[in-house]
């Protein structure tokens, strides 16, 4: 049999694209043994040909024309690592429609249009693979689709943003405040100049949407995910968490409940002995609960040039094996259910509250009665710290529906004895 | 298109077999959406038909004749959960040779004949899948074969035996001694009446052989694995480990070194902050290092009826999808390299030593010089505990080749000042 040569196009040559390009070369000696074929990056789409020239062995692979790639009948596989919704979305749609398998790391796009693009792939009997869109190098998409597929998955909880986990780890282990910890993350390249997407939980929210869609077989997009970031967390809250045997982590949650699917990202106080509590620095981890497998966790590097390239190339190898064996893509629709998405107000949690109040007799009783009138009972008064003429109260509530808590907070805000906007953190 | 009905045979109806039988029924409502076909357990092979009758809905599925299954042309898939080398091995060979896909949880068999059976499957263009043979419900075989396949994997370290991990956890957290902790494990059903395979590291060794074969693309069988159990570990050693910031775990290691493949199972003192150190009770975890992905860890339940059934059914679903799509099994040989297996004597480690010696001046100097003469230097004297007329010495060496240490131990054993057989534990 003649040697099969698979030709691929790489869209983008930034950090992740360079990693993919390197990994293709690193794997070259073993590729035929692994795939039964060779794999060649025939074209690399870049914006600036000159700037990219130094990054590749042979600059003739570079092009700034997507059309040239689309028109090349030899290209059977497209690897998209440009990021952003457009033009990546158009390119992927055109690639799929013209019968190319597509591997992408694009979480923004998949969190918004993943289901639509998957269905387009299926119509064209090709695969759309996106392991790298969630948790970098950690295998999680493939296990959800395959190894764990005989489970009814009821919950996913994950630390899926390395930037915020690095910041919270610095705040926890070194007592740093949010600002300096963010600056350090920026200096080390863990946080971008505009850190909003990471710090406000948007990046994690996209990953939650993607995992929820696969786990619950229900369409979930980023717009469905409730997100809350870590910028209001102070070292006081971290100390309070420690008082009650907990650590604060930015947690993405996807949960199937009788009232529908809960998808949310927010800081959370989790027990210090919980497997996620020991996930430090820029590491990521995803915890999955299924009815048969019980608890299972996946841990590793959630970002970075080579870990992300590892995930992309795992998908590329899968697509290459499909091509080598003369097979077509999968035609099973991932979303055969259509569960409702639960509103944030209806979600139930325990809450930690911190607020600055007048330091005078009866204040705690007043606060407690406001909470009680709204159906919120106090489980634990964590700390009361006196300052000049005010006191800082930190307490933990029993399980309560979020809208009840919101009502209590509205009342607090209108009260003169309450001197600061209450800080609210969920407690697992 | 007519509805595709896949018919499978289940060999064995013990704990795991019952789990598989249950899970097939639990998944029935979603099967067609997931697989594009239905899946039916048409025959169940048992030894005692009467005893098994109460475990199935319709006892007519039961048979005690393998030949009946082999002769049934409708059966396309065989799920082997009998365990043991024979007759399971013969049944699997006959199933593969007659063109059936096979899913098995049989670590004894795969650790001995996995490569030969895989090659037999490939000749017959069917798949032999064995996710459940390693670490119960945790996806590890599939990630090694797929998601992580673009890595050069250089090391796997795992806690892959729940029984020993439960015992060591009880010893660490509750200060229990080995004997009572083993008894407790037996009472709770975590350890068998004859605990040898678990306690002496044989079970873990089989899993290491299977993972090493896939990770290094080199034939490794159980006979190649150096194994050492936990029965000589005392609560004193656990306390010493704690003194130097470590915990004792039974660790399976598969490592590619310049001198060949190291495969071994033994107790090890690992840093308390290492991700494996926090894997407690009957949980398992496998840590993988690849050149691109860096560190990644998989954590979950390494045994039990439903977690193991989850892994088996993940494989069954994969085989069912292959059948539904009219595809054949993979034909890529997993072993395209043939690295030598390193001898235990040539492996390098740091060691913790504990021995009872005469309590008189100069003894420590004598011990140190014996070590020094054999090229072993002491990195740290952990403790010296005085008793009546003897002293117990606990120390940690620098990195040393095992045969140098063995030579020193030979000398110690012949010395009158050394009163006990030295306890030796590797230190990471």
mmCIF file of N, CA, C and O in Angstrom, chain A residues 318-386:
data_model
loop_
_atom_site.group_PDB
_atom_site.id
_atom_site.type_symbol
_atom_site.label_atom_id
_atom_site.label_comp_id
_atom_site.label_asym_id
_atom_site.label_seq_id
_atom_site.Cartn_x
_atom_site.Cartn_y
_atom_site.Cartn_z
ATOM 1 N N UNK A 318 -6.158 11.871 16.163
ATOM 2 C CA UNK A 318 -7.436 11.149 16.044
ATOM 3 C C UNK A 318 -8.024 11.347 14.650
ATOM 4 O O UNK A 318 -8.462 10.391 13.995
ATOM 5 N N UNK A 319 -8.010 12.591 14.175
ATOM 6 C CA UNK A 319 -8.547 12.872 12.841
ATOM 7 C C UNK A 319 -7.691 12.186 11.777
ATOM 8 O O UNK A 319 -8.224 11.640 10.798
ATOM 9 N N UNK A 320 -6.383 12.185 11.993
ATOM 10 C CA UNK A 320 -5.490 11.545 11.019
ATOM 11 C C UNK A 320 -5.755 10.042 10.943
ATOM 12 O O UNK A 320 -5.757 9.452 9.859
ATOM 13 N N UNK A 321 -6.022 9.419 12.107
ATOM 14 C CA UNK A 321 -6.326 7.980 12.100
ATOM 15 C C UNK A 321 -7.633 7.717 11.356
ATOM 16 O O UNK A 321 -7.752 6.748 10.618
ATOM 17 N N UNK A 322 -8.611 8.587 11.558
ATOM 18 C CA UNK A 322 -9.880 8.451 10.840
ATOM 19 C C UNK A 322 -9.638 8.516 9.330
ATOM 20 O O UNK A 322 -10.149 7.692 8.570
ATOM 21 N N UNK A 323 -8.828 9.477 8.921
ATOM 22 C CA UNK A 323 -8.529 9.618 7.488
ATOM 23 C C UNK A 323 -7.754 8.409 6.973
ATOM 24 O O UNK A 323 -8.061 7.878 5.901
ATOM 25 N N UNK A 324 -6.737 7.982 7.732
ATOM 26 C CA UNK A 324 -5.903 6.865 7.286
ATOM 27 C C UNK A 324 -6.736 5.608 7.082
ATOM 28 O O UNK A 324 -6.508 4.832 6.161
ATOM 29 N N UNK A 325 -7.705 5.420 7.996
ATOM 30 C CA UNK A 325 -8.519 4.212 7.912
ATOM 31 C C UNK A 325 -9.675 4.372 6.928
ATOM 32 O O UNK A 325 -10.534 3.498 6.838
ATOM 33 N N UNK A 326 -9.702 5.518 6.244
ATOM 34 C CA UNK A 326 -10.741 5.721 5.234
ATOM 35 C C UNK A 326 -12.135 5.842 5.827
ATOM 36 O O UNK A 326 -13.130 5.522 5.189
ATOM 37 N N UNK A 327 -12.184 6.292 7.093
ATOM 38 C CA UNK A 327 -13.476 6.401 7.760
ATOM 39 C C UNK A 327 -14.047 7.803 7.632
ATOM 40 O O UNK A 327 -13.364 8.744 7.257
ATOM 41 N N UNK A 328 -15.311 7.925 8.013
ATOM 42 C CA UNK A 328 -15.933 9.250 8.055
ATOM 43 C C UNK A 328 -16.059 9.708 9.502
ATOM 44 O O UNK A 328 -15.844 8.931 10.422
ATOM 45 N N UNK A 329 -16.442 10.946 9.670
ATOM 46 C CA UNK A 329 -16.621 11.483 11.018
ATOM 47 C C UNK A 329 -17.835 10.878 11.709
ATOM 48 O O UNK A 329 -18.678 10.242 11.075
ATOM 49 N N UNK A 330 -17.907 11.114 13.002
ATOM 50 C CA UNK A 330 -19.042 10.610 13.779
ATOM 51 C C UNK A 330 -20.314 11.355 13.400
ATOM 52 O O UNK A 330 -20.281 12.532 13.064
ATOM 53 N N UNK A 331 -21.429 10.649 13.464
ATOM 54 C CA UNK A 331 -22.685 11.319 13.114
ATOM 55 C C UNK A 331 -23.662 11.366 14.282
ATOM 56 O O UNK A 331 -24.840 11.636 14.102
ATOM 57 N N UNK A 332 -23.156 11.085 15.498
ATOM 58 C CA UNK A 332 -24.045 11.102 16.650
ATOM 59 C C UNK A 332 -24.185 12.525 17.182
ATOM 60 O O UNK A 332 -23.213 13.152 17.554
ATOM 61 N N UNK A 333 -25.395 13.009 17.260
ATOM 62 C CA UNK A 333 -25.637 14.355 17.786
ATOM 63 C C UNK A 333 -25.368 14.362 19.290
ATOM 64 O O UNK A 333 -25.934 13.558 20.021
ATOM 65 N N UNK A 334 -24.481 15.263 19.783
ATOM 66 C CA UNK A 334 -24.203 15.252 21.214
ATOM 67 C C UNK A 334 -25.399 15.700 22.057
ATOM 68 O O UNK A 334 -25.488 15.369 23.236
ATOM 69 N N UNK A 335 -26.319 16.445 21.467
ATOM 70 C CA UNK A 335 -27.421 17.006 22.258
ATOM 71 C C UNK A 335 -28.750 16.372 21.905
ATOM 72 O O UNK A 335 -29.475 16.847 21.026
ATOM 73 N N UNK A 336 -29.047 15.282 22.588
ATOM 74 C CA UNK A 336 -30.329 14.623 22.356
ATOM 75 C C UNK A 336 -31.308 14.910 23.488
ATOM 76 O O UNK A 336 -32.412 14.386 23.533
ATOM 77 N N UNK A 337 -30.888 15.741 24.440
ATOM 78 C CA UNK A 337 -31.807 16.199 25.478
ATOM 79 C C UNK A 337 -31.882 17.724 25.356
ATOM 80 O O UNK A 337 -31.074 18.342 24.674
ATOM 81 N N UNK A 338 -32.846 18.282 26.045
ATOM 82 C CA UNK A 338 -32.940 19.743 25.998
ATOM 83 C C UNK A 338 -33.439 20.239 27.346
ATOM 84 O O UNK A 338 -34.557 20.731 27.484
ATOM 85 N N UNK A 339 -32.576 20.078 28.345
ATOM 86 C CA UNK A 339 -32.958 20.465 29.702
ATOM 87 C C UNK A 339 -33.027 21.984 29.814
ATOM 88 O O UNK A 339 -32.278 22.692 29.135
ATOM 89 N N UNK A 340 -33.917 22.496 30.664
ATOM 90 C CA UNK A 340 -33.945 23.950 30.875
ATOM 91 C C UNK A 340 -32.698 24.407 31.639
ATOM 92 O O UNK A 340 -32.077 23.619 32.346
ATOM 93 N N UNK A 341 -32.363 25.666 31.448
ATOM 94 C CA UNK A 341 -31.248 26.250 32.196
ATOM 95 C C UNK A 341 -31.835 26.949 33.422
ATOM 96 O O UNK A 341 -32.752 27.758 33.305
ATOM 97 N N UNK A 342 -31.303 26.638 34.561
ATOM 98 C CA UNK A 342 -31.821 27.208 35.810
ATOM 99 C C UNK A 342 -31.402 28.670 35.941
ATOM 100 O O UNK A 342 -30.273 29.027 35.606
ATOM 101 N N UNK A 343 -32.289 29.495 36.464
ATOM 102 C CA UNK A 343 -31.941 30.903 36.687
ATOM 103 C C UNK A 343 -31.071 31.015 37.939
ATOM 104 O O UNK A 343 -31.293 30.306 38.915
ATOM 105 N N UNK A 344 -30.120 31.958 37.935
ATOM 106 C CA UNK A 344 -29.241 32.093 39.107
ATOM 107 C C UNK A 344 -30.039 32.284 40.398
ATOM 108 O O UNK A 344 -29.661 31.736 41.442
ATOM 109 N N UNK A 345 -31.157 33.033 40.350
ATOM 110 C CA UNK A 345 -31.934 33.300 41.562
ATOM 111 C C UNK A 345 -32.437 32.020 42.211
ATOM 112 O O UNK A 345 -32.705 31.985 43.409
ATOM 113 N N UNK A 346 -32.635 30.991 41.398
ATOM 114 C CA UNK A 346 -33.194 29.749 41.931
ATOM 115 C C UNK A 346 -32.133 28.774 42.441
ATOM 116 O O UNK A 346 -32.456 27.721 42.966
ATOM 117 N N UNK A 347 -30.873 29.125 42.244
ATOM 118 C CA UNK A 347 -29.823 28.218 42.701
ATOM 119 C C UNK A 347 -29.718 28.299 44.217
ATOM 120 O O UNK A 347 -29.983 29.325 44.828
ATOM 121 N N UNK A 348 -29.321 27.188 44.806
ATOM 122 C CA UNK A 348 -29.262 27.076 46.256
ATOM 123 C C UNK A 348 -27.810 26.950 46.693
ATOM 124 O O UNK A 348 -27.033 26.235 46.069
ATOM 125 N N UNK A 349 -27.432 27.670 47.730
ATOM 126 C CA UNK A 349 -26.053 27.592 48.209
ATOM 127 C C UNK A 349 -25.988 28.028 49.667
ATOM 128 O O UNK A 349 -26.940 28.599 50.203
ATOM 129 N N UNK A 350 -24.880 27.736 50.291
ATOM 130 C CA UNK A 350 -24.560 28.401 51.539
ATOM 131 C C UNK A 350 -23.683 29.591 51.169
ATOM 132 O O UNK A 350 -22.948 29.555 50.180
ATOM 133 N N UNK A 351 -23.776 30.658 51.971
ATOM 134 C CA UNK A 351 -23.039 31.870 51.644
ATOM 135 C C UNK A 351 -22.225 32.348 52.835
ATOM 136 O O UNK A 351 -22.677 32.263 53.987
ATOM 137 N N UNK A 352 -21.063 32.867 52.496
ATOM 138 C CA UNK A 352 -20.266 33.609 53.466
ATOM 139 C C UNK A 352 -20.543 35.085 53.198
ATOM 140 O O UNK A 352 -20.580 35.512 52.035
ATOM 141 N N UNK A 353 -20.796 35.842 54.260
ATOM 142 C CA UNK A 353 -21.034 37.293 54.120
ATOM 143 C C UNK A 353 -20.022 38.049 54.958
ATOM 144 O O UNK A 353 -19.771 37.680 56.105
ATOM 145 N N UNK A 354 -19.464 39.101 54.398
ATOM 146 C CA UNK A 354 -18.614 39.997 55.192
ATOM 147 C C UNK A 354 -19.114 41.409 55.017
ATOM 148 O O UNK A 354 -19.300 41.861 53.891
ATOM 149 N N UNK A 355 -19.368 42.103 56.128
ATOM 150 C CA UNK A 355 -19.754 43.514 55.993
ATOM 151 C C UNK A 355 -19.310 44.331 57.186
ATOM 152 O O UNK A 355 -19.169 43.828 58.299
ATOM 153 N N UNK A 356 -19.073 45.582 56.903
ATOM 154 C CA UNK A 356 -18.650 46.511 57.935
ATOM 155 C C UNK A 356 -19.908 47.189 58.492
ATOM 156 O O UNK A 356 -20.752 47.663 57.737
ATOM 157 N N UNK A 357 -20.053 47.152 59.809
ATOM 158 C CA UNK A 357 -21.266 47.713 60.429
ATOM 159 C C UNK A 357 -20.901 48.598 61.617
ATOM 160 O O UNK A 357 -19.767 48.572 62.095
ATOM 161 N N UNK A 358 -21.873 49.382 62.085
ATOM 162 C CA UNK A 358 -21.660 50.169 63.304
ATOM 163 C C UNK A 358 -21.334 49.224 64.456
ATOM 164 O O UNK A 358 -21.954 48.164 64.577
ATOM 165 N N UNK A 359 -20.383 49.621 65.286
ATOM 166 C CA UNK A 359 -20.058 48.778 66.428
ATOM 167 C C UNK A 359 -20.869 49.237 67.637
ATOM 168 O O UNK A 359 -20.379 49.997 68.466
ATOM 169 N N UNK A 360 -22.108 48.814 67.679
ATOM 170 C CA UNK A 360 -22.906 49.140 68.862
ATOM 171 C C UNK A 360 -23.814 47.968 69.213
ATOM 172 O O UNK A 360 -24.043 47.091 68.371
ATOM 173 N N UNK A 361 -24.303 47.940 70.451
ATOM 174 C CA UNK A 361 -25.098 46.784 70.883
ATOM 175 C C UNK A 361 -26.313 46.575 69.989
ATOM 176 O O UNK A 361 -26.903 47.537 69.489
ATOM 177 N N UNK A 362 -26.642 45.309 69.764
ATOM 178 C CA UNK A 362 -27.863 45.007 69.019
ATOM 179 C C UNK A 362 -27.699 44.921 67.523
ATOM 180 O O UNK A 362 -28.622 44.516 66.819
ATOM 181 N N UNK A 363 -26.530 45.318 67.003
ATOM 182 C CA UNK A 363 -26.358 45.331 65.549
ATOM 183 C C UNK A 363 -26.445 43.916 64.970
ATOM 184 O O UNK A 363 -27.137 43.680 63.965
ATOM 185 N N UNK A 364 -25.761 42.977 65.636
ATOM 186 C CA UNK A 364 -25.786 41.601 65.137
ATOM 187 C C UNK A 364 -27.211 41.046 65.134
ATOM 188 O O UNK A 364 -27.638 40.387 64.184
ATOM 189 N N UNK A 365 -27.956 41.379 66.195
ATOM 190 C CA UNK A 365 -29.350 40.923 66.274
ATOM 191 C C UNK A 365 -30.156 41.504 65.122
ATOM 192 O O UNK A 365 -30.990 40.819 64.515
ATOM 193 N N UNK A 366 -29.924 42.767 64.798
ATOM 194 C CA UNK A 366 -30.634 43.404 63.686
ATOM 195 C C UNK A 366 -30.331 42.689 62.370
ATOM 196 O O UNK A 366 -31.229 42.387 61.581
ATOM 197 N N UNK A 367 -29.019 42.445 62.152
ATOM 198 C CA UNK A 367 -28.640 41.755 60.911
ATOM 199 C C UNK A 367 -29.306 40.379 60.845
ATOM 200 O O UNK A 367 -29.860 39.984 59.813
ATOM 201 N N UNK A 368 -29.254 39.663 61.969
ATOM 202 C CA UNK A 368 -29.815 38.309 62.003
ATOM 203 C C UNK A 368 -31.307 38.327 61.708
ATOM 204 O O UNK A 368 -31.835 37.445 61.021
ATOM 205 N N UNK A 369 -31.984 39.367 62.192
ATOM 206 C CA UNK A 369 -33.431 39.373 61.961
ATOM 207 C C UNK A 369 -33.747 39.721 60.510
ATOM 208 O O UNK A 369 -34.700 39.198 59.939
ATOM 209 N N UNK A 370 -32.925 40.580 59.890
ATOM 210 C CA UNK A 370 -33.123 40.848 58.451
ATOM 211 C C UNK A 370 -32.961 39.553 57.672
ATOM 212 O O UNK A 370 -33.774 39.204 56.805
ATOM 213 N N UNK A 371 -31.899 38.810 57.995
ATOM 214 C CA UNK A 371 -31.678 37.534 57.305
ATOM 215 C C UNK A 371 -32.850 36.590 57.563
ATOM 216 O O UNK A 371 -33.425 36.018 56.637
ATOM 217 N N UNK A 372 -33.232 36.487 58.837
ATOM 218 C CA UNK A 372 -34.322 35.579 59.208
ATOM 219 C C UNK A 372 -35.615 35.924 58.494
ATOM 220 O O UNK A 372 -36.315 35.039 57.998
ATOM 221 N N UNK A 373 -35.934 37.229 58.408
ATOM 222 C CA UNK A 373 -37.166 37.643 57.728
ATOM 223 C C UNK A 373 -37.178 37.237 56.261
ATOM 224 O O UNK A 373 -38.230 37.156 55.634
ATOM 225 N N UNK A 374 -35.971 37.033 55.712
ATOM 226 C CA UNK A 374 -35.884 36.618 54.320
ATOM 227 C C UNK A 374 -35.624 35.118 54.176
ATOM 228 O O UNK A 374 -35.216 34.646 53.111
ATOM 229 N N UNK A 375 -35.827 34.413 55.279
ATOM 230 C CA UNK A 375 -35.679 32.951 55.198
ATOM 231 C C UNK A 375 -34.240 32.477 55.203
ATOM 232 O O UNK A 375 -33.935 31.353 54.832
ATOM 233 N N UNK A 376 -33.314 33.368 55.616
ATOM 234 C CA UNK A 376 -31.895 32.993 55.633
ATOM 235 C C UNK A 376 -31.478 32.770 57.082
ATOM 236 O O UNK A 376 -31.569 33.697 57.894
ATOM 237 N N UNK A 377 -31.027 31.567 57.423
ATOM 238 C CA UNK A 377 -30.555 31.412 58.791
ATOM 239 C C UNK A 377 -29.034 31.351 58.835
ATOM 240 O O UNK A 377 -28.374 30.911 57.897
ATOM 241 N N UNK A 378 -28.510 31.868 59.943
ATOM 242 C CA UNK A 378 -27.054 31.936 60.115
ATOM 243 C C UNK A 378 -26.577 30.604 60.652
ATOM 244 O O UNK A 378 -27.081 30.105 61.647
ATOM 245 N N UNK A 379 -25.613 30.015 59.974
ATOM 246 C CA UNK A 379 -25.090 28.742 60.444
ATOM 247 C C UNK A 379 -23.942 28.966 61.404
ATOM 248 O O UNK A 379 -23.748 28.233 62.346
ATOM 249 N N UNK A 380 -23.155 29.994 61.137
ATOM 250 C CA UNK A 380 -21.943 30.202 61.913
ATOM 251 C C UNK A 380 -21.517 31.663 61.836
ATOM 252 O O UNK A 380 -21.480 32.247 60.757
ATOM 253 N N UNK A 381 -21.238 32.237 63.006
ATOM 254 C CA UNK A 381 -20.613 33.563 63.022
ATOM 255 C C UNK A 381 -19.118 33.311 63.036
ATOM 256 O O UNK A 381 -18.576 32.765 63.992
ATOM 257 N N UNK A 382 -18.455 33.641 61.934
ATOM 258 C CA UNK A 382 -17.044 33.265 61.815
ATOM 259 C C UNK A 382 -16.153 34.190 62.632
ATOM 260 O O UNK A 382 -15.300 33.747 63.393
ATOM 261 N N UNK A 383 -16.379 35.484 62.487
ATOM 262 C CA UNK A 383 -15.509 36.439 63.162
ATOM 263 C C UNK A 383 -16.223 37.762 63.309
ATOM 264 O O UNK A 383 -17.083 38.115 62.516
ATOM 265 N N UNK A 384 -15.855 38.494 64.351
ATOM 266 C CA UNK A 384 -16.292 39.881 64.460
ATOM 267 C C UNK A 384 -15.049 40.658 64.840
ATOM 268 O O UNK A 384 -14.452 40.418 65.896
ATOM 269 N N UNK A 385 -14.598 41.495 63.933
ATOM 270 C CA UNK A 385 -13.358 42.222 64.179
ATOM 271 C C UNK A 385 -13.694 43.679 64.455
ATOM 272 O O UNK A 385 -14.344 44.351 63.649
ATOM 273 N N UNK A 386 -13.271 44.192 65.626
ATOM 274 C CA UNK A 386 -13.544 45.589 65.996
ATOM 275 C C UNK A 386 -12.495 46.514 65.410
ATOM 276 O O UNK A 386 -11.306 46.218 65.412
#
